[in-house]
PDB file of C-alpha atoms in Angstrom:
ATOM      1  CA  MET A   1      17.788  -8.614  22.146  1.00 74.00           C
ATOM      2  CA  SER A   2      19.581  -5.618  23.595  1.00 88.00           C
ATOM      3  CA  LEU A   3      22.537  -3.783  22.135  1.00 92.00           C
ATOM      4  CA  PRO A   4      25.765  -5.829  22.445  1.00 92.00           C
ATOM      5  CA  ASP A   5      28.256  -4.351  24.932  1.00 93.00           C
ATOM      6  CA  ASN A   6      30.672  -3.262  22.265  1.00 96.00           C
ATOM      7  CA  PHE A   7      28.140  -0.879  20.701  1.00 98.00           C
ATOM      8  CA  TYR A   8      26.489   2.308  21.906  1.00 98.00           C
ATOM      9  CA  ILE A   9      23.861   4.652  20.460  1.00 98.00           C
ATOM     10  CA  ARG A  10      24.013   8.448  20.311  1.00 98.00           C
ATOM     11  CA  ARG A  11      22.893  11.385  18.176  1.00 98.00           C
ATOM     12  CA  VAL A  12      24.876  12.091  15.017  1.00 98.00           C
ATOM     13  CA  GLU A  13      27.784  14.496  15.651  1.00 98.00           C
ATOM     14  CA  GLU A  14      30.038  16.606  13.443  1.00 98.00           C
ATOM     15  CA  ARG A  15      32.900  14.115  13.713  1.00 97.00           C
ATOM     16  CA  ASP A  16      30.677  11.511  11.995  1.00 98.00           C
ATOM     17  CA  PHE A  17      30.735  13.384   8.680  1.00 98.00           C
ATOM     18  CA  GLU A  18      32.802  10.915   6.608  1.00 97.00           C
ATOM     19  CA  GLN A  19      31.394   7.763   8.162  1.00 97.00           C
ATOM     20  CA  VAL A  20      27.729   8.771   8.066  1.00 98.00           C
ATOM     21  CA  THR A  21      27.875   9.943   4.450  1.00 97.00           C
ATOM     22  CA  GLU A  22      29.702   6.722   3.570  1.00 97.00           C
ATOM     23  CA  THR A  23      27.175   4.557   5.444  1.00 97.00           C
ATOM     24  CA  LEU A  24      24.246   6.251   3.678  1.00 98.00           C
ATOM     25  CA  LYS A  25      25.682   5.194   0.294  1.00 97.00           C
ATOM     26  CA  VAL A  26      24.264   1.696   0.841  1.00 94.00           C
ATOM     27  CA  LEU A  27      20.854   3.351   0.632  1.00 94.00           C
ATOM     28  CA  THR A  28      21.021   5.800  -2.285  1.00 95.00           C
ATOM     29  CA  THR A  29      22.986   8.625  -3.921  1.00 96.00           C
ATOM     30  CA  VAL A  30      24.688  10.841  -1.373  1.00 97.00           C
ATOM     31  CA  GLY A  31      26.732  13.054  -3.716  1.00 96.00           C
ATOM     32  CA  THR A  32      29.188  15.783  -2.824  1.00 95.00           C
ATOM     33  CA  ILE A  33      28.631  17.412   0.559  1.00 97.00           C
ATOM     34  CA  ALA A  34      30.850  20.047   2.173  1.00 96.00           C
ATOM     35  CA  ARG A  35      31.845  19.306   5.753  1.00 97.00           C
ATOM     36  CA  ALA A  36      30.805  22.815   6.790  1.00 97.00           C
ATOM     37  CA  SER A  37      27.338  22.316   5.308  1.00 97.00           C
ATOM     38  CA  PHE A  38      26.976  19.021   7.155  1.00 98.00           C
ATOM     39  CA  SER A  39      27.855  20.808  10.406  1.00 98.00           C
ATOM     40  CA  LYS A  40      25.272  23.511   9.709  1.00 97.00           C
ATOM     41  CA  LEU A  41      22.630  20.870   9.030  1.00 98.00           C
ATOM     42  CA  LEU A  42      23.377  19.173  12.362  1.00 98.00           C
ATOM     43  CA  LYS A  43      23.104  22.535  14.116  1.00 97.00           C
ATOM     44  CA  TYR A  44      19.681  23.023  12.517  1.00 97.00           C
ATOM     45  CA  TRP A  45      18.569  19.517  13.504  1.00 98.00           C
ATOM     46  CA  ASN A  46      19.835  19.985  17.057  1.00 97.00           C
ATOM     47  CA  GLU A  47      17.900  23.224  17.488  1.00 96.00           C
ATOM     48  CA  ALA A  48      14.636  22.380  15.700  1.00 96.00           C
ATOM     49  CA  THR A  49      11.835  21.490  18.104  1.00 96.00           C
ATOM     50  CA  VAL A  50       8.172  20.626  17.642  1.00 97.00           C
ATOM     51  CA  TRP A  51       5.535  22.943  19.090  1.00 97.00           C
ATOM     52  CA  ASP A  52       4.186  21.441  22.300  1.00 95.00           C
ATOM     53  CA  GLU A  53       2.087  23.585  24.612  1.00 88.00           C
ATOM     54  CA  ASN A  54       1.376  21.096  27.400  1.00 77.00           C
ATOM     55  CA  ASN A  55       4.672  19.459  27.977  1.00 72.00           C
ATOM     56  CA  ASP A  56       7.756  20.557  29.816  1.00 74.00           C
ATOM     57  CA  LYS A  57      10.031  18.170  28.013  1.00 80.00           C
ATOM     58  CA  GLN A  58      11.559  19.401  24.808  1.00 91.00           C
ATOM     59  CA  ILE A  59      10.463  17.523  21.698  1.00 96.00           C
ATOM     60  CA  MET A  60      13.328  17.420  19.205  1.00 97.00           C
ATOM     61  CA  GLN A  61      12.001  17.453  15.692  1.00 98.00           C
ATOM     62  CA  TYR A  62      14.866  15.541  14.082  1.00 98.00           C
ATOM     63  CA  ASN A  63      16.445  12.593  15.840  1.00 98.00           C
ATOM     64  CA  PRO A  64      19.320  11.362  13.688  1.00 98.00           C
ATOM     65  CA  ILE A  65      21.163   8.632  15.554  1.00 98.00           C
ATOM     66  CA  VAL A  66      24.081   6.301  15.019  1.00 98.00           C
ATOM     67  CA  ILE A  67      25.077   2.937  16.428  1.00 98.00           C
ATOM     68  CA  VAL A  68      28.804   3.121  17.154  1.00 98.00           C
ATOM     69  CA  ASP A  69      31.297   0.261  17.531  1.00 98.00           C
ATOM     70  CA  ARG A  70      33.215   1.358  20.638  1.00 96.00           C
ATOM     71  CA  ARG A  71      36.244  -0.788  19.799  1.00 96.00           C
ATOM     72  CA  THR A  72      37.011   1.340  16.746  1.00 96.00           C
ATOM     73  CA  GLU A  73      34.574   4.284  17.013  1.00 96.00           C
ATOM     74  CA  SER A  74      33.171   3.105  13.667  1.00 97.00           C
ATOM     75  CA  ILE A  75      29.608   3.975  12.643  1.00 98.00           C
ATOM     76  CA  ALA A  76      27.769   0.683  12.217  1.00 98.00           C
ATOM     77  CA  ALA A  77      24.324   2.100  11.365  1.00 98.00           C
ATOM     78  CA  THR A  78      22.374   5.337  11.089  1.00 98.00           C
ATOM     79  CA  GLY A  79      18.730   6.400  10.984  1.00 98.00           C
ATOM     80  CA  ASN A  80      16.451   9.340  11.736  1.00 98.00           C
ATOM     81  CA  ILE A  81      12.977   9.927  13.113  1.00 98.00           C
ATOM     82  CA  LEU A  82      11.256  13.164  12.157  1.00 98.00           C
ATOM     83  CA  ILE A  83       8.451  14.222  14.504  1.00 98.00           C
ATOM     84  CA  GLU A  84       5.480  15.913  12.808  1.00 98.00           C
ATOM     85  CA  ARG A  85       2.732  17.834  14.652  1.00 98.00           C
ATOM     86  CA  LYS A  86      -0.651  17.362  12.953  1.00 98.00           C
ATOM     87  CA  ILE A  87      -4.178  18.728  13.386  1.00 98.00           C
ATOM     88  CA  ILE A  88      -5.800  15.281  13.299  1.00 98.00           C
ATOM     89  CA  HIS A  89      -5.835  13.022  16.374  1.00 97.00           C
ATOM     90  CA  GLU A  90      -6.182  16.020  18.706  1.00 97.00           C
ATOM     91  CA  LEU A  91      -3.133  17.807  17.373  1.00 97.00           C
ATOM     92  CA  GLY A  92      -1.337  14.472  17.423  1.00 97.00           C
ATOM     93  CA  LEU A  93       2.302  13.696  16.766  1.00 97.00           C
ATOM     94  CA  CYS A  94       3.317  11.356  13.948  1.00 98.00           C
ATOM     95  CA  GLY A  95       6.838   9.976  13.697  1.00 98.00           C
ATOM     96  CA  HIS A  96       8.481   9.429  10.302  1.00 98.00           C
ATOM     97  CA  ILE A  97      11.411   7.011  10.282  1.00 98.00           C
ATOM     98  CA  GLU A  98      13.769   7.997   7.465  1.00 98.00           C
ATOM     99  CA  ASP A  99      17.060   7.019   5.881  1.00 98.00           C
ATOM    100  CA  ILE A 100      17.924   3.790   7.650  1.00 98.00           C
ATOM    101  CA  ALA A 101      21.321   2.407   6.670  1.00 98.00           C
ATOM    102  CA  VAL A 102      23.499  -0.322   8.151  1.00 97.00           C
ATOM    103  CA  ASN A 103      27.159  -0.334   7.111  1.00 97.00           C
ATOM    104  CA  SER A 104      27.786  -3.427   4.978  1.00 95.00           C
ATOM    105  CA  LYS A 105      30.529  -4.591   7.393  1.00 96.00           C
ATOM    106  CA  TYR A 106      27.961  -4.710  10.198  1.00 97.00           C
ATOM    107  CA  GLN A 107      25.019  -6.313   8.439  1.00 95.00           C
ATOM    108  CA  GLY A 108      23.544  -9.609   9.663  1.00 94.00           C
ATOM    109  CA  GLN A 109      24.163  -8.862  13.367  1.00 94.00           C
ATOM    110  CA  GLY A 110      20.681  -7.644  14.252  1.00 96.00           C
ATOM    111  CA  LEU A 111      21.777  -3.993  14.476  1.00 97.00           C
ATOM    112  CA  GLY A 112      19.088  -2.866  12.015  1.00 97.00           C
ATOM    113  CA  LYS A 113      16.349  -4.047  14.351  1.00 98.00           C
ATOM    114  CA  LEU A 114      18.045  -2.431  17.363  1.00 98.00           C
ATOM    115  CA  LEU A 115      18.252   0.837  15.430  1.00 98.00           C
ATOM    116  CA  ILE A 116      14.533   0.710  14.592  1.00 98.00           C
ATOM    117  CA  ASP A 117      13.662  -0.233  18.190  1.00 98.00           C
ATOM    118  CA  GLN A 118      15.558   2.837  19.396  1.00 98.00           C
ATOM    119  CA  LEU A 119      13.864   5.175  16.903  1.00 98.00           C
ATOM    120  CA  VAL A 120      10.442   3.757  17.840  1.00 98.00           C
ATOM    121  CA  ALA A 121      11.251   4.292  21.546  1.00 98.00           C
ATOM    122  CA  ILE A 122      12.174   7.921  20.803  1.00 98.00           C
ATOM    123  CA  GLY A 123       8.923   8.501  18.875  1.00 98.00           C
ATOM    124  CA  PHE A 124       6.652   6.895  21.464  1.00 98.00           C
ATOM    125  CA  GLY A 125       8.634   8.606  24.231  1.00 96.00           C
ATOM    126  CA  TYR A 126       7.638  11.926  22.675  1.00 96.00           C
ATOM    127  CA  GLY A 127       3.995  10.813  22.549  1.00 95.00           C
ATOM    128  CA  CYS A 128       3.538   9.929  18.873  1.00 98.00           C
ATOM    129  CA  TYR A 129       0.178   8.220  18.244  1.00 98.00           C
ATOM    130  CA  LYS A 130       1.808   6.383  15.331  1.00 98.00           C
ATOM    131  CA  ILE A 131       5.172   5.977  13.656  1.00 98.00           C
ATOM    132  CA  ILE A 132       5.384   5.330   9.934  1.00 98.00           C
ATOM    133  CA  LEU A 133       8.052   4.506   7.386  1.00 98.00           C
ATOM    134  CA  ASP A 134       8.251   3.641   3.714  1.00 98.00           C
ATOM    135  CA  CYS A 135      10.245   0.676   2.468  1.00 98.00           C
ATOM    136  CA  ASP A 136      10.801  -1.623  -0.469  1.00 97.00           C
ATOM    137  CA  GLU A 137       8.600  -4.700  -0.682  1.00 97.00           C
ATOM    138  CA  LYS A 138      11.697  -6.823   0.078  1.00 97.00           C
ATOM    139  CA  ASN A 139      12.076  -5.171   3.504  1.00 97.00           C
ATOM    140  CA  VAL A 140       8.477  -5.686   4.658  1.00 98.00           C
ATOM    141  CA  LYS A 141       9.394  -8.912   6.460  1.00 98.00           C
ATOM    142  CA  PHE A 142      12.161  -7.146   8.393  1.00 97.00           C
ATOM    143  CA  TYR A 143       9.856  -4.339   9.531  1.00 98.00           C
ATOM    144  CA  LYS A 144       7.195  -6.851  10.587  1.00 98.00           C
ATOM    145  CA  LYS A 145       9.821  -8.365  12.910  1.00 98.00           C
ATOM    146  CA  CYS A 146      10.236  -4.834  14.307  1.00 98.00           C
ATOM    147  CA  GLY A 147       6.505  -4.712  15.150  1.00 98.00           C
ATOM    148  CA  PHE A 148       5.287  -2.763  12.115  1.00 98.00           C
ATOM    149  CA  GLY A 149       2.296  -3.697   9.969  1.00 98.00           C
ATOM    150  CA  ASN A 150       1.253  -2.807   6.437  1.00 98.00           C
ATOM    151  CA  ALA A 151      -0.475   0.577   6.318  1.00 98.00           C
ATOM    152  CA  GLY A 152      -0.700   1.713   2.702  1.00 98.00           C
ATOM    153  CA  VAL A 153       1.048   2.506  -0.533  1.00 98.00           C
ATOM    154  CA  GLU A 154       3.928   4.966  -0.909  1.00 98.00           C
ATOM    155  CA  MET A 155       3.635   7.123  -4.024  1.00 98.00           C
ATOM    156  CA  GLN A 156       6.261   9.531  -5.349  1.00 98.00           C
ATOM    157  CA  ILE A 157       6.805  12.193  -7.961  1.00 98.00           C
ATOM    158  CA  ARG A 158      10.245  13.399  -9.079  1.00 97.00           C
ATOM    159  CA  LYS A 159      11.192  16.480 -11.047  1.00 86.00           C
TER     160      LYS A 159
ATOM    161  CA  MET B 185      -7.514  22.010 -15.615  1.00 74.00           C
ATOM    162  CA  SER B 186      -7.018  25.162 -13.592  1.00 88.00           C
ATOM    163  CA  LEU B 187      -8.891  26.256 -10.497  1.00 92.00           C
ATOM    164  CA  PRO B 188     -12.458  27.383 -11.326  1.00 92.00           C
ATOM    165  CA  ASP B 189     -13.002  31.137 -10.875  1.00 93.00           C
ATOM    166  CA  ASN B 190     -15.158  30.723  -7.813  1.00 96.00           C
ATOM    167  CA  PHE B 191     -12.330  29.108  -5.832  1.00 98.00           C
ATOM    168  CA  TYR B 192      -9.016  30.384  -4.534  1.00 98.00           C
ATOM    169  CA  ILE B 193      -6.110  28.809  -2.660  1.00 98.00           C
ATOM    170  CA  ARG B 194      -4.320  30.198   0.402  1.00 98.00           C
ATOM    171  CA  ARG B 195      -2.540  29.073   3.551  1.00 98.00           C
ATOM    172  CA  VAL B 196      -4.678  27.917   6.464  1.00 98.00           C
ATOM    173  CA  GLU B 197      -5.610  30.798   8.797  1.00 98.00           C
ATOM    174  CA  GLU B 198      -6.992  31.034  12.334  1.00 98.00           C
ATOM    175  CA  ARG B 199     -10.505  31.785  11.075  1.00 97.00           C
ATOM    176  CA  ASP B 200     -10.533  28.341   9.391  1.00 98.00           C
ATOM    177  CA  PHE B 201     -10.576  26.525  12.741  1.00 98.00           C
ATOM    178  CA  GLU B 202     -14.117  25.058  12.601  1.00 97.00           C
ATOM    179  CA  GLN B 203     -14.140  24.345   8.888  1.00 97.00           C
ATOM    180  CA  VAL B 204     -10.694  22.776   8.659  1.00 98.00           C
ATOM    181  CA  THR B 205     -11.246  20.503  11.655  1.00 97.00           C
ATOM    182  CA  GLU B 206     -14.658  19.550  10.189  1.00 97.00           C
ATOM    183  CA  THR B 207     -13.169  18.880   6.735  1.00 97.00           C
ATOM    184  CA  LEU B 208     -10.431  16.650   8.206  1.00 98.00           C
ATOM    185  CA  LYS B 209     -13.105  14.385   9.709  1.00 97.00           C
ATOM    186  CA  VAL B 210     -13.609  12.768   6.294  1.00 94.00           C
ATOM    187  CA  LEU B 211     -10.054  11.482   6.711  1.00 94.00           C
ATOM    188  CA  THR B 212      -9.779  10.232  10.286  1.00 95.00           C
ATOM    189  CA  THR B 213     -10.390  11.032  13.966  1.00 96.00           C
ATOM    190  CA  VAL B 214      -9.894  14.707  14.719  1.00 96.00           C
ATOM    191  CA  GLY B 215     -11.082  14.769  18.352  1.00 96.00           C
ATOM    192  CA  THR B 216     -11.411  17.747  20.655  1.00 95.00           C
ATOM    193  CA  ILE B 217      -9.162  20.675  19.842  1.00 97.00           C
ATOM    194  CA  ALA B 218      -9.127  24.049  21.611  1.00 97.00           C
ATOM    195  CA  ARG B 219      -9.278  27.050  19.293  1.00 97.00           C
ATOM    196  CA  ALA B 220      -6.344  28.629  21.126  1.00 97.00           C
ATOM    197  CA  SER B 221      -4.225  25.514  20.573  1.00 97.00           C
ATOM    198  CA  PHE B 222      -5.093  25.527  16.875  1.00 98.00           C
ATOM    199  CA  SER B 223      -3.942  29.149  16.685  1.00 98.00           C
ATOM    200  CA  LYS B 224      -0.670  28.313  18.400  1.00 97.00           C
ATOM    201  CA  LEU B 225      -0.091  25.430  15.996  1.00 98.00           C
ATOM    202  CA  LEU B 226      -0.590  27.756  13.015  1.00 98.00           C
ATOM    203  CA  LYS B 227       1.868  30.227  14.535  1.00 97.00           C
ATOM    204  CA  TYR B 228       4.414  27.407  14.843  1.00 97.00           C
ATOM    205  CA  TRP B 229       3.794  26.279  11.258  1.00 98.00           C
ATOM    206  CA  ASN B 230       4.029  29.841   9.973  1.00 97.00           C
ATOM    207  CA  GLU B 231       7.384  30.406  11.666  1.00 96.00           C
ATOM    208  CA  ALA B 232       9.077  27.043  11.076  1.00 96.00           C
ATOM    209  CA  THR B 233      11.563  27.123   8.229  1.00 96.00           C
ATOM    210  CA  VAL B 234      13.953  24.595   6.746  1.00 97.00           C
ATOM    211  CA  TRP B 235      17.703  25.221   6.973  1.00 97.00           C
ATOM    212  CA  ASP B 236      18.933  26.449   3.603  1.00 95.00           C
ATOM    213  CA  GLU B 237      22.396  27.954   3.349  1.00 88.00           C
ATOM    214  CA  ASN B 238      22.504  28.818  -0.346  1.00 77.00           C
ATOM    215  CA  ASN B 239      19.151  30.317  -0.986  1.00 72.00           C
ATOM    216  CA  ASP B 240      17.759  33.745  -0.284  1.00 74.00           C
ATOM    217  CA  LYS B 241      14.170  32.622  -0.471  1.00 80.00           C
ATOM    218  CA  GLN B 242      12.635  31.385   2.743  1.00 91.00           C
ATOM    219  CA  ILE B 243      11.663  27.735   2.724  1.00 96.00           C
ATOM    220  CA  MET B 244       8.577  27.240   4.880  1.00 97.00           C
ATOM    221  CA  GLN B 245       8.667  23.839   6.516  1.00 98.00           C
ATOM    222  CA  TYR B 246       4.903  23.352   6.784  1.00 98.00           C
ATOM    223  CA  ASN B 247       2.622  24.411   3.970  1.00 98.00           C
ATOM    224  CA  PRO B 248      -0.962  23.774   5.057  1.00 98.00           C
ATOM    225  CA  ILE B 249      -3.312  25.134   2.423  1.00 98.00           C
ATOM    226  CA  VAL B 250      -7.023  25.347   1.770  1.00 98.00           C
ATOM    227  CA  ILE B 251      -9.142  25.675  -1.354  1.00 98.00           C
ATOM    228  CA  VAL B 252     -11.853  28.210  -0.550  1.00 98.00           C
ATOM    229  CA  ASP B 253     -15.221  28.720  -2.246  1.00 98.00           C
ATOM    230  CA  ARG B 254     -15.316  32.507  -2.621  1.00 96.00           C
ATOM    231  CA  ARG B 255     -19.099  32.607  -2.921  1.00 96.00           C
ATOM    232  CA  THR B 256     -19.507  31.435   0.674  1.00 96.00           C
ATOM    233  CA  GLU B 257     -15.949  31.499   2.091  1.00 96.00           C
ATOM    234  CA  SER B 258     -16.394  27.757   2.676  1.00 97.00           C
ATOM    235  CA  ILE B 259     -13.358  25.484   2.903  1.00 98.00           C
ATOM    236  CA  ALA B 260     -13.677  22.963   0.078  1.00 98.00           C
ATOM    237  CA  ALA B 261     -10.427  21.073   0.660  1.00 98.00           C
ATOM    238  CA  THR B 262      -7.268  21.076   2.747  1.00 98.00           C
ATOM    239  CA  GLY B 263      -3.797  19.519   2.576  1.00 98.00           C
ATOM    240  CA  ASN B 264      -0.229  20.039   3.769  1.00 98.00           C
ATOM    241  CA  ILE B 265       3.280  19.529   2.442  1.00 98.00           C
ATOM    242  CA  LEU B 266       6.046  19.125   4.991  1.00 98.00           C
ATOM    243  CA  ILE B 267       9.533  19.886   3.680  1.00 98.00           C
ATOM    244  CA  GLU B 268      12.327  17.702   5.078  1.00 98.00           C
ATOM    245  CA  ARG B 269      16.058  18.436   4.718  1.00 98.00           C
ATOM    246  CA  LYS B 270      18.051  15.216   4.342  1.00 98.00           C
ATOM    247  CA  ILE B 271      21.736  14.254   4.147  1.00 98.00           C
ATOM    248  CA  ILE B 272      21.252  12.057   1.066  1.00 98.00           C
ATOM    249  CA  HIS B 273      21.006  13.572  -2.433  1.00 97.00           C
ATOM    250  CA  GLU B 274      23.510  16.299  -1.535  1.00 97.00           C
ATOM    251  CA  LEU B 275      21.565  17.515   1.482  1.00 97.00           C
ATOM    252  CA  GLY B 276      18.422  17.242  -0.615  1.00 97.00           C
ATOM    253  CA  LEU B 277      14.891  18.295   0.205  1.00 97.00           C
ATOM    254  CA  CYS B 278      12.065  15.757   0.284  1.00 98.00           C
ATOM    255  CA  GLY B 279       8.418  16.856   0.374  1.00 98.00           C
ATOM    256  CA  HIS B 280       5.855  14.864   2.350  1.00 98.00           C
ATOM    257  CA  ILE B 281       2.224  15.443   1.350  1.00 98.00           C
ATOM    258  CA  GLU B 282       0.011  14.844   4.385  1.00 98.00           C
ATOM    259  CA  ASP B 283      -3.614  14.941   5.468  1.00 98.00           C
ATOM    260  CA  ILE B 284      -5.460  15.547   2.226  1.00 98.00           C
ATOM    261  CA  ALA B 285      -9.201  16.013   2.685  1.00 98.00           C
ATOM    262  CA  VAL B 286     -11.917  17.245   0.363  1.00 97.00           C
ATOM    263  CA  ASN B 287     -15.187  18.322   2.006  1.00 97.00           C
ATOM    264  CA  SER B 288     -17.904  15.838   1.009  1.00 95.00           C
ATOM    265  CA  LYS B 289     -20.012  18.685  -0.468  1.00 96.00           C
ATOM    266  CA  TYR B 290     -17.180  19.474  -2.889  1.00 97.00           C
ATOM    267  CA  GLN B 291     -16.150  16.002  -3.980  1.00 95.00           C
ATOM    268  CA  GLY B 292     -16.282  14.967  -7.642  1.00 94.00           C
ATOM    269  CA  GLN B 293     -15.336  18.419  -8.981  1.00 94.00           C
ATOM    270  CA  GLY B 294     -11.645  17.779  -9.541  1.00 96.00           C
ATOM    271  CA  LEU B 295     -10.604  19.873  -6.537  1.00 97.00           C
ATOM    272  CA  GLY B 296      -8.549  17.026  -5.051  1.00 97.00           C
ATOM    273  CA  LYS B 297      -6.266  16.981  -8.072  1.00 98.00           C
ATOM    274  CA  LEU B 298      -5.941  20.777  -8.037  1.00 98.00           C
ATOM    275  CA  LEU B 299      -4.983  20.622  -4.363  1.00 98.00           C
ATOM    276  CA  ILE B 300      -2.288  18.022  -5.048  1.00 98.00           C
ATOM    277  CA  ASP B 301      -1.043  20.000  -8.075  1.00 98.00           C
ATOM    278  CA  GLN B 302      -0.640  23.049  -5.849  1.00 98.00           C
ATOM    279  CA  LEU B 303       1.209  21.135  -3.109  1.00 98.00           C
ATOM    280  CA  VAL B 304       3.512  19.582  -5.727  1.00 98.00           C
ATOM    281  CA  ALA B 305       4.198  23.045  -7.168  1.00 98.00           C
ATOM    282  CA  ILE B 306       5.105  24.305  -3.693  1.00 98.00           C
ATOM    283  CA  GLY B 307       7.477  21.379  -3.098  1.00 98.00           C
ATOM    284  CA  PHE B 308       9.231  21.609  -6.453  1.00 98.00           C
ATOM    285  CA  GLY B 309       9.301  25.409  -6.109  1.00 96.00           C
ATOM    286  CA  TYR B 310      11.366  24.940  -2.958  1.00 96.00           C
ATOM    287  CA  GLY B 311      13.698  22.557  -4.789  1.00 95.00           C
ATOM    288  CA  CYS B 312      12.555  19.145  -3.542  1.00 98.00           C
ATOM    289  CA  TYR B 313      14.203  16.298  -5.463  1.00 98.00           C
ATOM    290  CA  LYS B 314      11.119  14.190  -4.759  1.00 98.00           C
ATOM    291  CA  ILE B 315       7.717  14.468  -3.169  1.00 98.00           C
ATOM    292  CA  ILE B 316       6.140  11.455  -1.488  1.00 98.00           C
ATOM    293  CA  LEU B 317       2.822  10.552   0.087  1.00 98.00           C
ATOM    294  CA  ASP B 318       1.143   7.494   1.554  1.00 98.00           C
ATOM    295  CA  CYS B 319      -2.331   6.441   0.543  1.00 98.00           C
ATOM    296  CA  ASP B 320      -4.820   3.609   0.606  1.00 97.00           C
ATOM    297  CA  GLU B 321      -4.672   1.155  -2.289  1.00 97.00           C
ATOM    298  CA  LYS B 322      -8.049   2.531  -3.470  1.00 97.00           C
ATOM    299  CA  ASN B 323      -6.516   5.993  -4.038  1.00 97.00           C
ATOM    300  CA  VAL B 324      -3.530   4.849  -6.114  1.00 98.00           C
ATOM    301  CA  LYS B 325      -5.413   5.493  -9.373  1.00 98.00           C
ATOM    302  CA  PHE B 326      -6.175   9.064  -8.308  1.00 97.00           C
ATOM    303  CA  TYR B 327      -2.554   9.810  -7.439  1.00 98.00           C
ATOM    304  CA  LYS B 328      -1.388   8.313 -10.737  1.00 98.00           C
ATOM    305  CA  LYS B 329      -3.607  10.901 -12.464  1.00 98.00           C
ATOM    306  CA  CYS B 330      -1.731  13.510 -10.416  1.00 98.00           C
ATOM    307  CA  GLY B 331       1.590  12.291 -11.867  1.00 98.00           C
ATOM    308  CA  PHE B 332       2.695  10.068  -8.994  1.00 98.00           C
ATOM    309  CA  GLY B 333       4.020   6.518  -9.381  1.00 98.00           C
ATOM    310  CA  ASN B 334       4.305   3.587  -6.976  1.00 98.00           C
ATOM    311  CA  ALA B 335       7.388   3.894  -4.785  1.00 98.00           C
ATOM    312  CA  GLY B 336       7.106   1.401  -1.937  1.00 98.00           C
ATOM    313  CA  VAL B 337       5.169   0.099   1.008  1.00 98.00           C
ATOM    314  CA  GLU B 338       4.008   2.203   3.957  1.00 98.00           C
ATOM    315  CA  MET B 339       4.446   0.445   7.304  1.00 98.00           C
ATOM    316  CA  GLN B 340       3.177   1.696  10.671  1.00 98.00           C
ATOM    317  CA  ILE B 341       3.355   0.954  14.361  1.00 98.00           C
ATOM    318  CA  ARG B 342       0.866   2.307  16.899  1.00 97.00           C
ATOM    319  CA  LYS B 343       1.146   2.404  20.667  1.00 86.00           C
TER     320      LYS B 343
END
């Protein structure tokens, strides 16, 4: 399935502030964020690159994207892939998919899978030897449909 | 338990090239790496910082460390914590512990836990609201001893 005509995908922009923070609330606590701070974060993300000595193409470290409904310019979904340079696997690149959220009004239309497909294409396009993500047990079936397989256990510690 | 007197902890340095790449082999494929490329990677890691508008202290994005046996200057263990700035949790910081390896000659001495303790201290010192890692099912018990709890399922896709 490809993206329906009435949607397009692009990087997150400053004008997305309200809609992206709202969309992320389906996932977890977002809290109070100043618009100016959001803009500074995007500037940081747009300038941060991964060290890459052999390649002319620029590897963006953070790839926060949105799926936009062109009829209304509404944000339907958002997600990010962070590119990490490692020592292992011959100084290999590992992609980390983070903070996937589909706006509740747009759920059930297959946009989540299209978002993941796009993030995976970005990661493999940069040369990642693997792309990983952590999810709840209830979402394992969805990620298997996206081509992912079980890899391990996510552990966490909080302050 | 604190670090025994004959060990100390520091960031990875260029002179660790052979020993760090050797130590990481207990974990996975390391492959062929040029010394000059390793040096350039360390330079990148040592210069990469996380955007932080409210804090005077510099947040290093990559924190690759080693536990060193001072009697022989041997690398006993290595690990890294990558600091990620997110939108969620009020532009919160999330730490990702990666690529933990204890040299086989130094296993069974509690150094793995001391390494994790140090990486956790670095992450919380920078203000992370959580620190995560992915591990094999067989290592869950070890990470529980380090204060971690189950958080989710790690999924992966490879080319």
